[in-house]
Amino acid sequence: MQSRSRRSVLTALAGGGGLGIAGCLGGKDSVAVLAAGSLAILVDDHLGERYESETGVACHGEYYGTNAVMRMVTGGRKYPDVVVSADAELLRDRLYDTHTAWDISFASNAIGIAYAPDTRFGERLEAGDPWYEIARDADDGDLAISDPNLDPLGYRAVHAFQLAEQEHEFDSFAEDVMNAAYQEPEEPQLLAGVETGNRAAAVVYRNMAADHGLPFHPFPETYNFSNPEYADHYAEASYTTDEGYTATGRPIVYNATVLESADSPEAGHEFVRLLANADDTLRENGFETDGFPSTHGDVPAEVTDG
């Protein structure tokens, strides 16, 4: 593992003071990005446009739950240049040794509840009722979560329910709330039901609520997966997916890599460099960047040296 200070990583990733031009990217006219669904608006509306304007290379993004992304890559159903994960360890567990040997972590996040304020669920939240009492009283389908078999946001919701059950000393809370929740298979569509009135609330990342202009009720740090100081506590929760992958609770870390099979590796390297240098844009869109970026594995000189 390569360990470098934040200052040295930022300096290296900044290269000569900006992103490369199209002529430096091997003549490629596009980069294919397969990313976590929570990044869709960030990439499509912000970083992708900046990347295209500064490089002359088109950015084409597709977005799914991160575990679905990993299945697509390992199953040979998608062939992106860049993979961006909402769970750094998941990417390393699934793609290292076969598809890549490195990644750069660039941001963190927190989970909580985005809600429609004109629903009973929302009214009670705004009145100060504990979220767990509201969730326990809610009708089936009022609360949505992402599919935990396909998406870290889904299994983080389950982890949060488990840790809340432990913290608040509730019997069968996690199982009951999970069974009553609607599981959305397409992470980018998780908040569509809240916006249309079909759902009252959803467990989401902080940036997703901001993206959709919805109020956000954060979970406490003991189970919002934002604070590395609670890493041992987070690890007390776990979920095993339908394919047998056991995800333990851990701080949220986003990371990105360029696949060894990439058609446009140079363009991919430049996209990862952009992510690592996008502190202001990431913070403005609800992400946390303190302590980032950091490198892991054998990061190519093309990425770090510019």
PDB file of C-alpha atoms in Angstrom:
ATOM      1  CA  MET A   1       0.000   0.000   0.000  1.00  0.00           C
ATOM      2  CA  GLN A   2       1.213   3.463  -0.875  1.00  0.00           C
ATOM      3  CA  SER A   3       0.822   5.936   1.965  1.00  0.00           C
ATOM      4  CA  ARG A   4       1.253   9.631   1.328  1.00  0.00           C
ATOM      5  CA  SER A   5       0.307  12.841   3.125  1.00  0.00           C
ATOM      6  CA  ARG A   6      -2.727  14.790   1.921  1.00  0.00           C
ATOM      7  CA  ARG A   7      -0.499  17.669   0.828  1.00  0.00           C
ATOM      8  CA  SER A   8       1.843  15.449  -1.179  1.00  0.00           C
ATOM      9  CA  VAL A   9      -1.038  13.570  -2.796  1.00  0.00           C
ATOM     10  CA  LEU A  10      -2.805  16.781  -3.776  1.00  0.00           C
ATOM     11  CA  THR A  11       0.408  18.256  -5.152  1.00  0.00           C
ATOM     12  CA  ALA A  12       1.138  15.153  -7.187  1.00  0.00           C
ATOM     13  CA  LEU A  13      -2.394  14.785  -8.490  1.00  0.00           C
ATOM     14  CA  ALA A  14      -2.534  18.421  -9.507  1.00  0.00           C
ATOM     15  CA  GLY A  15       0.279  17.745 -11.930  1.00  0.00           C
ATOM     16  CA  GLY A  16       1.259  20.782 -13.911  1.00  0.00           C
ATOM     17  CA  GLY A  17      -1.588  22.929 -12.599  1.00  0.00           C
ATOM     18  CA  GLY A  18      -4.609  21.630 -14.448  1.00  0.00           C
ATOM     19  CA  LEU A  19      -6.160  18.763 -16.349  1.00  0.00           C
ATOM     20  CA  GLY A  20      -4.587  17.608 -19.555  1.00  0.00           C
ATOM     21  CA  ILE A  21      -5.783  18.596 -23.014  1.00  0.00           C
ATOM     22  CA  ALA A  22      -7.254  16.146 -25.474  1.00  0.00           C
ATOM     23  CA  GLY A  23      -3.914  15.734 -27.214  1.00  0.00           C
ATOM     24  CA  CYS A  24      -2.451  14.318 -24.011  1.00  0.00           C
ATOM     25  CA  LEU A  25      -5.170  11.672 -23.749  1.00  0.00           C
ATOM     26  CA  GLY A  26      -4.090   9.471 -26.590  1.00  0.00           C
ATOM     27  CA  GLY A  27      -6.495  11.017 -29.068  1.00  0.00           C
ATOM     28  CA  LYS A  28      -9.559   9.477 -27.368  1.00  0.00           C
ATOM     29  CA  ASP A  29     -12.796  11.403 -27.682  1.00  0.00           C
ATOM     30  CA  SER A  30     -14.679   9.920 -24.700  1.00  0.00           C
ATOM     31  CA  VAL A  31     -14.258   8.356 -21.286  1.00  0.00           C
ATOM     32  CA  ALA A  32     -16.737   5.786 -19.934  1.00  0.00           C
ATOM     33  CA  VAL A  33     -17.491   6.091 -16.209  1.00  0.00           C
ATOM     34  CA  LEU A  34     -19.432   3.432 -14.298  1.00  0.00           C
ATOM     35  CA  ALA A  35     -20.254   4.893 -10.902  1.00  0.00           C
ATOM     36  CA  ALA A  36     -22.290   4.670  -7.730  1.00  0.00           C
ATOM     37  CA  GLY A  37     -25.812   6.009  -8.162  1.00  0.00           C
ATOM     38  CA  SER A  38     -25.314   8.662  -5.488  1.00  0.00           C
ATOM     39  CA  LEU A  39     -22.786  10.359  -7.797  1.00  0.00           C
ATOM     40  CA  ALA A  40     -25.080  10.723 -10.814  1.00  0.00           C
ATOM     41  CA  ILE A  41     -25.948  14.407 -10.422  1.00  0.00           C
ATOM     42  CA  LEU A  42     -22.435  15.313  -9.249  1.00  0.00           C
ATOM     43  CA  VAL A  43     -20.858  13.789 -12.353  1.00  0.00           C
ATOM     44  CA  ASP A  44     -23.512  14.629 -14.948  1.00  0.00           C
ATOM     45  CA  ASP A  45     -24.164  18.215 -13.851  1.00  0.00           C
ATOM     46  CA  HIS A  46     -20.799  19.279 -12.453  1.00  0.00           C
ATOM     47  CA  LEU A  47     -17.656  17.212 -12.851  1.00  0.00           C
ATOM     48  CA  GLY A  48     -18.498  15.756 -16.246  1.00  0.00           C
ATOM     49  CA  GLU A  49     -19.055  19.212 -17.744  1.00  0.00           C
ATOM     50  CA  ARG A  50     -15.829  20.495 -16.232  1.00  0.00           C
ATOM     51  CA  TYR A  51     -13.928  17.480 -17.500  1.00  0.00           C
ATOM     52  CA  GLU A  52     -15.260  17.923 -21.015  1.00  0.00           C
ATOM     53  CA  SER A  53     -14.550  21.667 -21.097  1.00  0.00           C
ATOM     54  CA  GLU A  54     -10.967  21.253 -19.852  1.00  0.00           C
ATOM     55  CA  THR A  55      -9.972  18.186 -21.865  1.00  0.00           C
ATOM     56  CA  GLY A  56     -12.153  18.227 -24.970  1.00  0.00           C
ATOM     57  CA  VAL A  57     -13.044  14.611 -24.130  1.00  0.00           C
ATOM     58  CA  ALA A  58     -16.699  13.603 -23.662  1.00  0.00           C
ATOM     59  CA  CYS A  59     -17.673  12.006 -20.360  1.00  0.00           C
ATOM     60  CA  HIS A  60     -20.289   9.240 -20.511  1.00  0.00           C
ATOM     61  CA  GLY A  61     -21.596   8.140 -17.111  1.00  0.00           C
ATOM     62  CA  GLU A  62     -23.754   5.197 -16.057  1.00  0.00           C
ATOM     63  CA  TYR A  63     -24.974   4.848 -12.484  1.00  0.00           C
ATOM     64  CA  TYR A  64     -26.080   1.894 -10.351  1.00  0.00           C
ATOM     65  CA  GLY A  65     -25.736   0.585  -6.830  1.00  0.00           C
ATOM     66  CA  THR A  66     -22.036  -0.056  -6.267  1.00  0.00           C
ATOM     67  CA  ASN A  67     -22.404  -3.794  -5.758  1.00  0.00           C
ATOM     68  CA  ALA A  68     -24.372  -3.935  -9.013  1.00  0.00           C
ATOM     69  CA  VAL A  69     -21.477  -2.045 -10.627  1.00  0.00           C
ATOM     70  CA  MET A  70     -19.017  -4.663  -9.365  1.00  0.00           C
ATOM     71  CA  ARG A  71     -21.198  -7.506 -10.673  1.00  0.00           C
ATOM     72  CA  MET A  72     -21.376  -5.844 -14.082  1.00  0.00           C
ATOM     73  CA  VAL A  73     -17.599  -5.534 -14.296  1.00  0.00           C
ATOM     74  CA  THR A  74     -16.702  -8.955 -12.933  1.00  0.00           C
ATOM     75  CA  GLY A  75     -19.442 -10.599 -15.001  1.00  0.00           C
ATOM     76  CA  GLY A  76     -18.254  -8.975 -18.215  1.00  0.00           C
ATOM     77  CA  ARG A  77     -21.495  -7.065 -18.784  1.00  0.00           C
ATOM     78  CA  LYS A  78     -19.954  -3.580 -18.720  1.00  0.00           C
ATOM     79  CA  TYR A  79     -16.540  -2.396 -19.919  1.00  0.00           C
ATOM     80  CA  PRO A  80     -15.953   1.084 -18.478  1.00  0.00           C
ATOM     81  CA  ASP A  81     -12.697   2.990 -18.315  1.00  0.00           C
ATOM     82  CA  VAL A  82     -13.332   4.291 -14.793  1.00  0.00           C
ATOM     83  CA  VAL A  83     -15.143   2.651 -11.872  1.00  0.00           C
ATOM     84  CA  VAL A  84     -16.232   4.852  -8.956  1.00  0.00           C
ATOM     85  CA  SER A  85     -17.406   3.163  -5.765  1.00  0.00           C
ATOM     86  CA  ALA A  86     -19.335   4.349  -2.711  1.00  0.00           C
ATOM     87  CA  ASP A  87     -17.550   1.680  -0.642  1.00  0.00           C
ATOM     88  CA  ALA A  88     -13.769   1.633  -0.985  1.00  0.00           C
ATOM     89  CA  GLU A  89     -13.361  -1.817   0.538  1.00  0.00           C
ATOM     90  CA  LEU A  90     -15.985  -3.307  -1.755  1.00  0.00           C
ATOM     91  CA  LEU A  91     -14.049  -2.128  -4.810  1.00  0.00           C
ATOM     92  CA  ARG A  92     -10.817  -3.569  -3.429  1.00  0.00           C
ATOM     93  CA  ASP A  93     -12.447  -6.859  -2.464  1.00  0.00           C
ATOM     94  CA  ARG A  94     -14.096  -7.317  -5.855  1.00  0.00           C
ATOM     95  CA  LEU A  95     -11.733  -5.771  -8.413  1.00  0.00           C
ATOM     96  CA  TYR A  96      -8.188  -6.067  -7.076  1.00  0.00           C
ATOM     97  CA  ASP A  97      -6.016  -8.827  -8.565  1.00  0.00           C
ATOM     98  CA  THR A  98      -8.274  -9.261 -11.589  1.00  0.00           C
ATOM     99  CA  HIS A  99      -9.270  -5.796 -12.872  1.00  0.00           C
ATOM    100  CA  THR A 100      -7.074  -3.219 -11.110  1.00  0.00           C
ATOM    101  CA  ALA A 101      -4.272  -2.870  -8.565  1.00  0.00           C
ATOM    102  CA  TRP A 102      -4.910   0.626  -7.241  1.00  0.00           C
ATOM    103  CA  ASP A 103      -7.460   3.272  -6.313  1.00  0.00           C
ATOM    104  CA  ILE A 104      -7.706   6.818  -5.018  1.00  0.00           C
ATOM    105  CA  SER A 105     -10.126   7.681  -2.209  1.00  0.00           C
ATOM    106  CA  PHE A 106     -11.585  11.152  -2.613  1.00  0.00           C
ATOM    107  CA  ALA A 107     -14.555  11.784  -0.270  1.00  0.00           C
ATOM    108  CA  SER A 108     -16.801  10.629   2.538  1.00  0.00           C
ATOM    109  CA  ASN A 109     -20.491  11.100   3.304  1.00  0.00           C
ATOM    110  CA  ALA A 110     -23.166  10.499   5.942  1.00  0.00           C
ATOM    111  CA  ILE A 111     -26.518   8.713   5.849  1.00  0.00           C
ATOM    112  CA  GLY A 112     -29.864   9.755   7.223  1.00  0.00           C
ATOM    113  CA  ILE A 113     -33.465  10.248   6.118  1.00  0.00           C
ATOM    114  CA  ALA A 114     -34.689  12.446   3.274  1.00  0.00           C
ATOM    115  CA  TYR A 115     -38.414  13.046   3.584  1.00  0.00           C
ATOM    116  CA  ALA A 116     -41.480  14.765   2.218  1.00  0.00           C
ATOM    117  CA  PRO A 117     -42.460  17.399   4.809  1.00  0.00           C
ATOM    118  CA  ASP A 118     -46.172  17.202   3.989  1.00  0.00           C
ATOM    119  CA  THR A 119     -46.471  13.554   5.081  1.00  0.00           C
ATOM    120  CA  ARG A 120     -47.177  12.202   8.553  1.00  0.00           C
ATOM    121  CA  PHE A 121     -43.623  10.829   8.591  1.00  0.00           C
ATOM    122  CA  GLY A 122     -42.206  14.243   7.720  1.00  0.00           C
ATOM    123  CA  GLU A 123     -44.475  16.130  10.094  1.00  0.00           C
ATOM    124  CA  ARG A 124     -43.384  13.954  12.994  1.00  0.00           C
ATOM    125  CA  LEU A 125     -39.709  14.385  12.125  1.00  0.00           C
ATOM    126  CA  GLU A 126     -40.105  18.141  12.039  1.00  0.00           C
ATOM    127  CA  ALA A 127     -41.985  18.021  15.344  1.00  0.00           C
ATOM    128  CA  GLY A 128     -38.924  16.395  16.911  1.00  0.00           C
ATOM    129  CA  ASP A 129     -40.153  12.818  17.296  1.00  0.00           C
ATOM    130  CA  PRO A 130     -37.282  10.284  17.221  1.00  0.00           C
ATOM    131  CA  TRP A 131     -36.839   8.888  13.699  1.00  0.00           C
ATOM    132  CA  TYR A 132     -36.780   5.326  15.006  1.00  0.00           C
ATOM    133  CA  GLU A 133     -40.185   5.701  16.663  1.00  0.00           C
ATOM    134  CA  ILE A 134     -41.589   7.076  13.407  1.00  0.00           C
ATOM    135  CA  ALA A 135     -40.006   4.293  11.350  1.00  0.00           C
ATOM    136  CA  ARG A 136     -41.369   1.664  13.706  1.00  0.00           C
ATOM    137  CA  ASP A 137     -44.886   3.131  13.426  1.00  0.00           C
ATOM    138  CA  ALA A 138     -44.814   3.705   9.654  1.00  0.00           C
ATOM    139  CA  ASP A 139     -46.989   1.765   7.241  1.00  0.00           C
ATOM    140  CA  ASP A 140     -45.379  -0.784   4.958  1.00  0.00           C
ATOM    141  CA  GLY A 141     -43.634   0.965   2.084  1.00  0.00           C
ATOM    142  CA  ASP A 142     -43.629   4.443   3.639  1.00  0.00           C
ATOM    143  CA  LEU A 143     -39.865   4.276   4.114  1.00  0.00           C
ATOM    144  CA  ALA A 144     -37.658   3.304   1.167  1.00  0.00           C
ATOM    145  CA  ILE A 145     -34.142   1.899   1.228  1.00  0.00           C
ATOM    146  CA  SER A 146     -31.851   0.900  -1.597  1.00  0.00           C
ATOM    147  CA  ASP A 147     -31.571  -2.839  -2.278  1.00  0.00           C
ATOM    148  CA  PRO A 148     -28.904  -4.088   0.170  1.00  0.00           C
ATOM    149  CA  ASN A 149     -27.910  -6.859  -2.220  1.00  0.00           C
ATOM    150  CA  LEU A 150     -27.002  -4.363  -4.926  1.00  0.00           C
ATOM    151  CA  ASP A 151     -25.927  -1.241  -3.132  1.00  0.00           C
ATOM    152  CA  PRO A 152     -23.797  -0.187  -0.130  1.00  0.00           C
ATOM    153  CA  LEU A 153     -26.424   2.449   0.669  1.00  0.00           C
ATOM    154  CA  GLY A 154     -28.880  -0.409   1.138  1.00  0.00           C
ATOM    155  CA  TYR A 155     -26.694  -2.452   3.424  1.00  0.00           C
ATOM    156  CA  ARG A 156     -25.665   0.700   5.283  1.00  0.00           C
ATOM    157  CA  ALA A 157     -29.354   1.314   5.969  1.00  0.00           C
ATOM    158  CA  VAL A 158     -29.555  -2.192   7.430  1.00  0.00           C
ATOM    159  CA  HIS A 159     -26.369  -1.554   9.438  1.00  0.00           C
ATOM    160  CA  ALA A 160     -27.907   1.655  10.787  1.00  0.00           C
ATOM    161  CA  PHE A 161     -31.066  -0.195  11.819  1.00  0.00           C
ATOM    162  CA  GLN A 162     -28.953  -2.820  13.588  1.00  0.00           C
ATOM    163  CA  LEU A 163     -26.872  -0.253  15.463  1.00  0.00           C
ATOM    164  CA  ALA A 164     -29.977   1.777  16.351  1.00  0.00           C
ATOM    165  CA  GLU A 165     -31.584  -1.368  17.739  1.00  0.00           C
ATOM    166  CA  GLN A 166     -28.512  -1.915  19.881  1.00  0.00           C
ATOM    167  CA  GLU A 167     -28.208   1.715  20.972  1.00  0.00           C
ATOM    168  CA  HIS A 168     -31.867   2.221  21.823  1.00  0.00           C
ATOM    169  CA  GLU A 169     -32.404  -1.306  23.173  1.00  0.00           C
ATOM    170  CA  PHE A 170     -35.270  -2.282  20.871  1.00  0.00           C
ATOM    171  CA  ASP A 171     -36.218  -5.892  20.238  1.00  0.00           C
ATOM    172  CA  SER A 172     -36.264  -6.918  16.529  1.00  0.00           C
ATOM    173  CA  PHE A 173     -36.194  -3.283  15.391  1.00  0.00           C
ATOM    174  CA  ALA A 174     -33.783  -3.829  12.495  1.00  0.00           C
ATOM    175  CA  GLU A 175     -35.668  -6.828  11.114  1.00  0.00           C
ATOM    176  CA  ASP A 176     -39.073  -5.197  11.490  1.00  0.00           C
ATOM    177  CA  VAL A 177     -38.091  -1.913   9.819  1.00  0.00           C
ATOM    178  CA  MET A 178     -36.206  -3.661   7.022  1.00  0.00           C
ATOM    179  CA  ASN A 179     -39.152  -5.962   6.320  1.00  0.00           C
ATOM    180  CA  ALA A 180     -41.563  -3.028   6.187  1.00  0.00           C
ATOM    181  CA  ALA A 181     -39.341  -0.849   3.986  1.00  0.00           C
ATOM    182  CA  TYR A 182     -39.673  -0.708   0.225  1.00  0.00           C
ATOM    183  CA  GLN A 183     -36.407  -1.839  -1.390  1.00  0.00           C
ATOM    184  CA  GLU A 184     -35.590   0.159  -4.512  1.00  0.00           C
ATOM    185  CA  PRO A 185     -33.428  -1.819  -6.967  1.00  0.00           C
ATOM    186  CA  GLU A 186     -32.194   1.278  -8.837  1.00  0.00           C
ATOM    187  CA  GLU A 187     -30.288   3.582  -6.486  1.00  0.00           C
ATOM    188  CA  PRO A 188     -30.625   6.676  -8.734  1.00  0.00           C
ATOM    189  CA  GLN A 189     -34.431   6.237  -8.459  1.00  0.00           C
ATOM    190  CA  LEU A 190     -34.488   5.953  -4.662  1.00  0.00           C
ATOM    191  CA  LEU A 191     -35.934   9.414  -4.118  1.00  0.00           C
ATOM    192  CA  ALA A 192     -38.340   9.368  -7.042  1.00  0.00           C
ATOM    193  CA  GLY A 193     -41.064   7.877  -4.856  1.00  0.00           C
ATOM    194  CA  VAL A 194     -40.612  10.586  -2.223  1.00  0.00           C
ATOM    195  CA  GLU A 195     -40.786  13.306  -4.864  1.00  0.00           C
ATOM    196  CA  THR A 196     -43.962  11.871  -6.427  1.00  0.00           C
ATOM    197  CA  GLY A 197     -45.708  11.201  -3.114  1.00  0.00           C
ATOM    198  CA  ASN A 198     -45.579   7.396  -3.326  1.00  0.00           C
ATOM    199  CA  ARG A 199     -43.152   7.206  -0.385  1.00  0.00           C
ATOM    200  CA  ALA A 200     -42.866   9.348   2.716  1.00  0.00           C
ATOM    201  CA  ALA A 201     -39.121   9.044   3.224  1.00  0.00           C
ATOM    202  CA  ALA A 202     -35.945   7.232   2.224  1.00  0.00           C
ATOM    203  CA  VAL A 203     -32.608   6.398   3.807  1.00  0.00           C
ATOM    204  CA  VAL A 204     -30.070   8.251   1.679  1.00  0.00           C
ATOM    205  CA  TYR A 205     -26.683   9.914   1.640  1.00  0.00           C
ATOM    206  CA  ARG A 206     -26.650  13.574   2.646  1.00  0.00           C
ATOM    207  CA  ASN A 207     -25.720  14.730  -0.862  1.00  0.00           C
ATOM    208  CA  MET A 208     -28.704  12.926  -2.403  1.00  0.00           C
ATOM    209  CA  ALA A 209     -31.174  14.926  -0.313  1.00  0.00           C
ATOM    210  CA  ALA A 210     -29.418  18.131  -1.368  1.00  0.00           C
ATOM    211  CA  ASP A 211     -29.435  17.037  -5.020  1.00  0.00           C
ATOM    212  CA  HIS A 212     -33.211  16.635  -4.907  1.00  0.00           C
ATOM    213  CA  GLY A 213     -34.007  19.646  -2.725  1.00  0.00           C
ATOM    214  CA  LEU A 214     -35.465  17.524   0.068  1.00  0.00           C
ATOM    215  CA  PRO A 215     -35.047  18.053   3.821  1.00  0.00           C
ATOM    216  CA  PHE A 216     -32.546  15.723   5.456  1.00  0.00           C
ATOM    217  CA  HIS A 217     -32.616  14.281   8.962  1.00  0.00           C
ATOM    218  CA  PRO A 218     -29.129  12.903   9.710  1.00  0.00           C
ATOM    219  CA  PHE A 219     -28.600   9.845  11.826  1.00  0.00           C
ATOM    220  CA  PRO A 220     -26.280  10.339  14.822  1.00  0.00           C
ATOM    221  CA  GLU A 221     -22.570   9.753  14.250  1.00  0.00           C
ATOM    222  CA  THR A 222     -22.826   6.427  16.077  1.00  0.00           C
ATOM    223  CA  TYR A 223     -24.589   5.026  13.017  1.00  0.00           C
ATOM    224  CA  ASN A 224     -24.339   7.503  10.132  1.00  0.00           C
ATOM    225  CA  PHE A 225     -20.941   6.039   9.055  1.00  0.00           C
ATOM    226  CA  SER A 226     -19.286   9.432   8.683  1.00  0.00           C
ATOM    227  CA  ASN A 227     -16.775   9.368  11.547  1.00  0.00           C
ATOM    228  CA  PRO A 228     -13.656   7.146  11.365  1.00  0.00           C
ATOM    229  CA  GLU A 229     -13.383   7.335  15.154  1.00  0.00           C
ATOM    230  CA  TYR A 230     -16.426   5.037  15.330  1.00  0.00           C
ATOM    231  CA  ALA A 231     -14.967   2.453  12.946  1.00  0.00           C
ATOM    232  CA  ASP A 232     -14.861  -0.307  15.565  1.00  0.00           C
ATOM    233  CA  HIS A 233     -18.431   0.439  16.572  1.00  0.00           C
ATOM    234  CA  TYR A 234     -19.655   0.464  12.975  1.00  0.00           C
ATOM    235  CA  ALA A 235     -18.024  -2.942  12.484  1.00  0.00           C
ATOM    236  CA  GLU A 236     -20.465  -4.484  14.977  1.00  0.00           C
ATOM    237  CA  ALA A 237     -23.092  -4.442  12.189  1.00  0.00           C
ATOM    238  CA  SER A 238     -23.034  -6.698   9.153  1.00  0.00           C
ATOM    239  CA  TYR A 239     -25.127  -7.820   6.193  1.00  0.00           C
ATOM    240  CA  THR A 240     -24.571 -10.773   3.854  1.00  0.00           C
ATOM    241  CA  THR A 241     -25.778 -10.266   0.294  1.00  0.00           C
ATOM    242  CA  ASP A 242     -27.612 -12.847  -1.787  1.00  0.00           C
ATOM    243  CA  GLU A 243     -24.312 -13.798  -3.444  1.00  0.00           C
ATOM    244  CA  GLY A 244     -22.601 -14.436  -0.100  1.00  0.00           C
ATOM    245  CA  TYR A 245     -20.590 -11.211   0.282  1.00  0.00           C
ATOM    246  CA  THR A 246     -20.546 -10.087   3.931  1.00  0.00           C
ATOM    247  CA  ALA A 247     -20.308  -6.320   4.320  1.00  0.00           C
ATOM    248  CA  THR A 248     -19.446  -5.122   7.796  1.00  0.00           C
ATOM    249  CA  GLY A 249     -20.185  -1.595   8.940  1.00  0.00           C
ATOM    250  CA  ARG A 250     -17.395   0.870   8.133  1.00  0.00           C
ATOM    251  CA  PRO A 251     -16.911   4.581   7.534  1.00  0.00           C
ATOM    252  CA  ILE A 252     -18.138   5.747   4.136  1.00  0.00           C
ATOM    253  CA  VAL A 253     -15.269   6.220   1.693  1.00  0.00           C
ATOM    254  CA  TYR A 254     -15.667   6.880  -2.035  1.00  0.00           C
ATOM    255  CA  ASN A 255     -12.880   5.747  -4.338  1.00  0.00           C
ATOM    256  CA  ALA A 256     -12.103   5.454  -8.022  1.00  0.00           C
ATOM    257  CA  THR A 257      -9.863   3.440 -10.298  1.00  0.00           C
ATOM    258  CA  VAL A 258      -9.122   2.900 -13.975  1.00  0.00           C
ATOM    259  CA  LEU A 259      -9.538  -0.689 -15.114  1.00  0.00           C
ATOM    260  CA  GLU A 260      -6.660  -2.592 -16.704  1.00  0.00           C
ATOM    261  CA  SER A 261      -9.010  -3.335 -19.606  1.00  0.00           C
ATOM    262  CA  ALA A 262      -9.871   0.336 -20.195  1.00  0.00           C
ATOM    263  CA  ASP A 263     -10.213   1.433 -23.819  1.00  0.00           C
ATOM    264  CA  SER A 264      -9.196   4.979 -22.850  1.00  0.00           C
ATOM    265  CA  PRO A 265      -6.795   4.645 -19.889  1.00  0.00           C
ATOM    266  CA  GLU A 266      -5.248   8.095 -20.345  1.00  0.00           C
ATOM    267  CA  ALA A 267      -8.656   9.744 -20.331  1.00  0.00           C
ATOM    268  CA  GLY A 268      -9.584   7.654 -17.301  1.00  0.00           C
ATOM    269  CA  HIS A 269      -6.491   8.772 -15.407  1.00  0.00           C
ATOM    270  CA  GLU A 270      -7.412  12.393 -16.046  1.00  0.00           C
ATOM    271  CA  PHE A 271     -10.944  11.801 -14.763  1.00  0.00           C
ATOM    272  CA  VAL A 272      -9.631  10.271 -11.534  1.00  0.00           C
ATOM    273  CA  ARG A 273      -7.251  13.218 -11.145  1.00  0.00           C
ATOM    274  CA  LEU A 274     -10.223  15.548 -11.453  1.00  0.00           C
ATOM    275  CA  LEU A 275     -12.129  13.690  -8.719  1.00  0.00           C
ATOM    276  CA  ALA A 276      -9.125  13.908  -6.414  1.00  0.00           C
ATOM    277  CA  ASN A 277      -8.834  17.667  -6.950  1.00  0.00           C
ATOM    278  CA  ALA A 278     -12.547  18.531  -6.774  1.00  0.00           C
ATOM    279  CA  ASP A 279     -12.681  19.457  -3.068  1.00  0.00           C
ATOM    280  CA  ASP A 280     -14.809  22.584  -3.483  1.00  0.00           C
ATOM    281  CA  THR A 281     -17.308  20.965  -5.834  1.00  0.00           C
ATOM    282  CA  LEU A 282     -17.607  17.879  -3.628  1.00  0.00           C
ATOM    283  CA  ARG A 283     -18.208  19.935  -0.478  1.00  0.00           C
ATOM    284  CA  GLU A 284     -20.737  22.172  -2.223  1.00  0.00           C
ATOM    285  CA  ASN A 285     -22.659  19.047  -3.180  1.00  0.00           C
ATOM    286  CA  GLY A 286     -22.842  17.507   0.299  1.00  0.00           C
ATOM    287  CA  PHE A 287     -19.694  15.380   0.482  1.00  0.00           C
ATOM    288  CA  GLU A 288     -16.916  15.504   3.079  1.00  0.00           C
ATOM    289  CA  THR A 289     -13.324  15.908   1.864  1.00  0.00           C
ATOM    290  CA  ASP A 290     -11.282  16.347   5.061  1.00  0.00           C
ATOM    291  CA  GLY A 291      -8.443  13.830   4.998  1.00  0.00           C
ATOM    292  CA  PHE A 292      -8.770  13.174   1.271  1.00  0.00           C
ATOM    293  CA  PRO A 293      -7.471  12.310  -1.256  1.00  0.00           C
ATOM    294  CA  SER A 294      -5.457   9.227  -0.349  1.00  0.00           C
ATOM    295  CA  THR A 295      -3.904   6.522  -2.473  1.00  0.00           C
ATOM    296  CA  HIS A 296      -4.042   2.751  -2.177  1.00  0.00           C
ATOM    297  CA  GLY A 297      -2.076   0.165  -4.140  1.00  0.00           C
ATOM    298  CA  ASP A 298       0.197   0.784  -7.112  1.00  0.00           C
ATOM    299  CA  VAL A 299      -1.182   4.047  -8.456  1.00  0.00           C
ATOM    300  CA  PRO A 300       0.184   4.711 -11.976  1.00  0.00           C
ATOM    301  CA  ALA A 301       2.653   7.543 -12.383  1.00  0.00           C
ATOM    302  CA  GLU A 302       0.338   8.951 -15.072  1.00  0.00           C
ATOM    303  CA  VAL A 303      -2.193   9.650 -12.327  1.00  0.00           C
ATOM    304  CA  THR A 304       0.080  11.012  -9.622  1.00  0.00           C
ATOM    305  CA  ASP A 305       2.827  12.699 -11.619  1.00  0.00           C
ATOM    306  CA  GLY A 306       0.841  14.334 -14.395  1.00  0.00           C
TER     307      GLY A 306
END
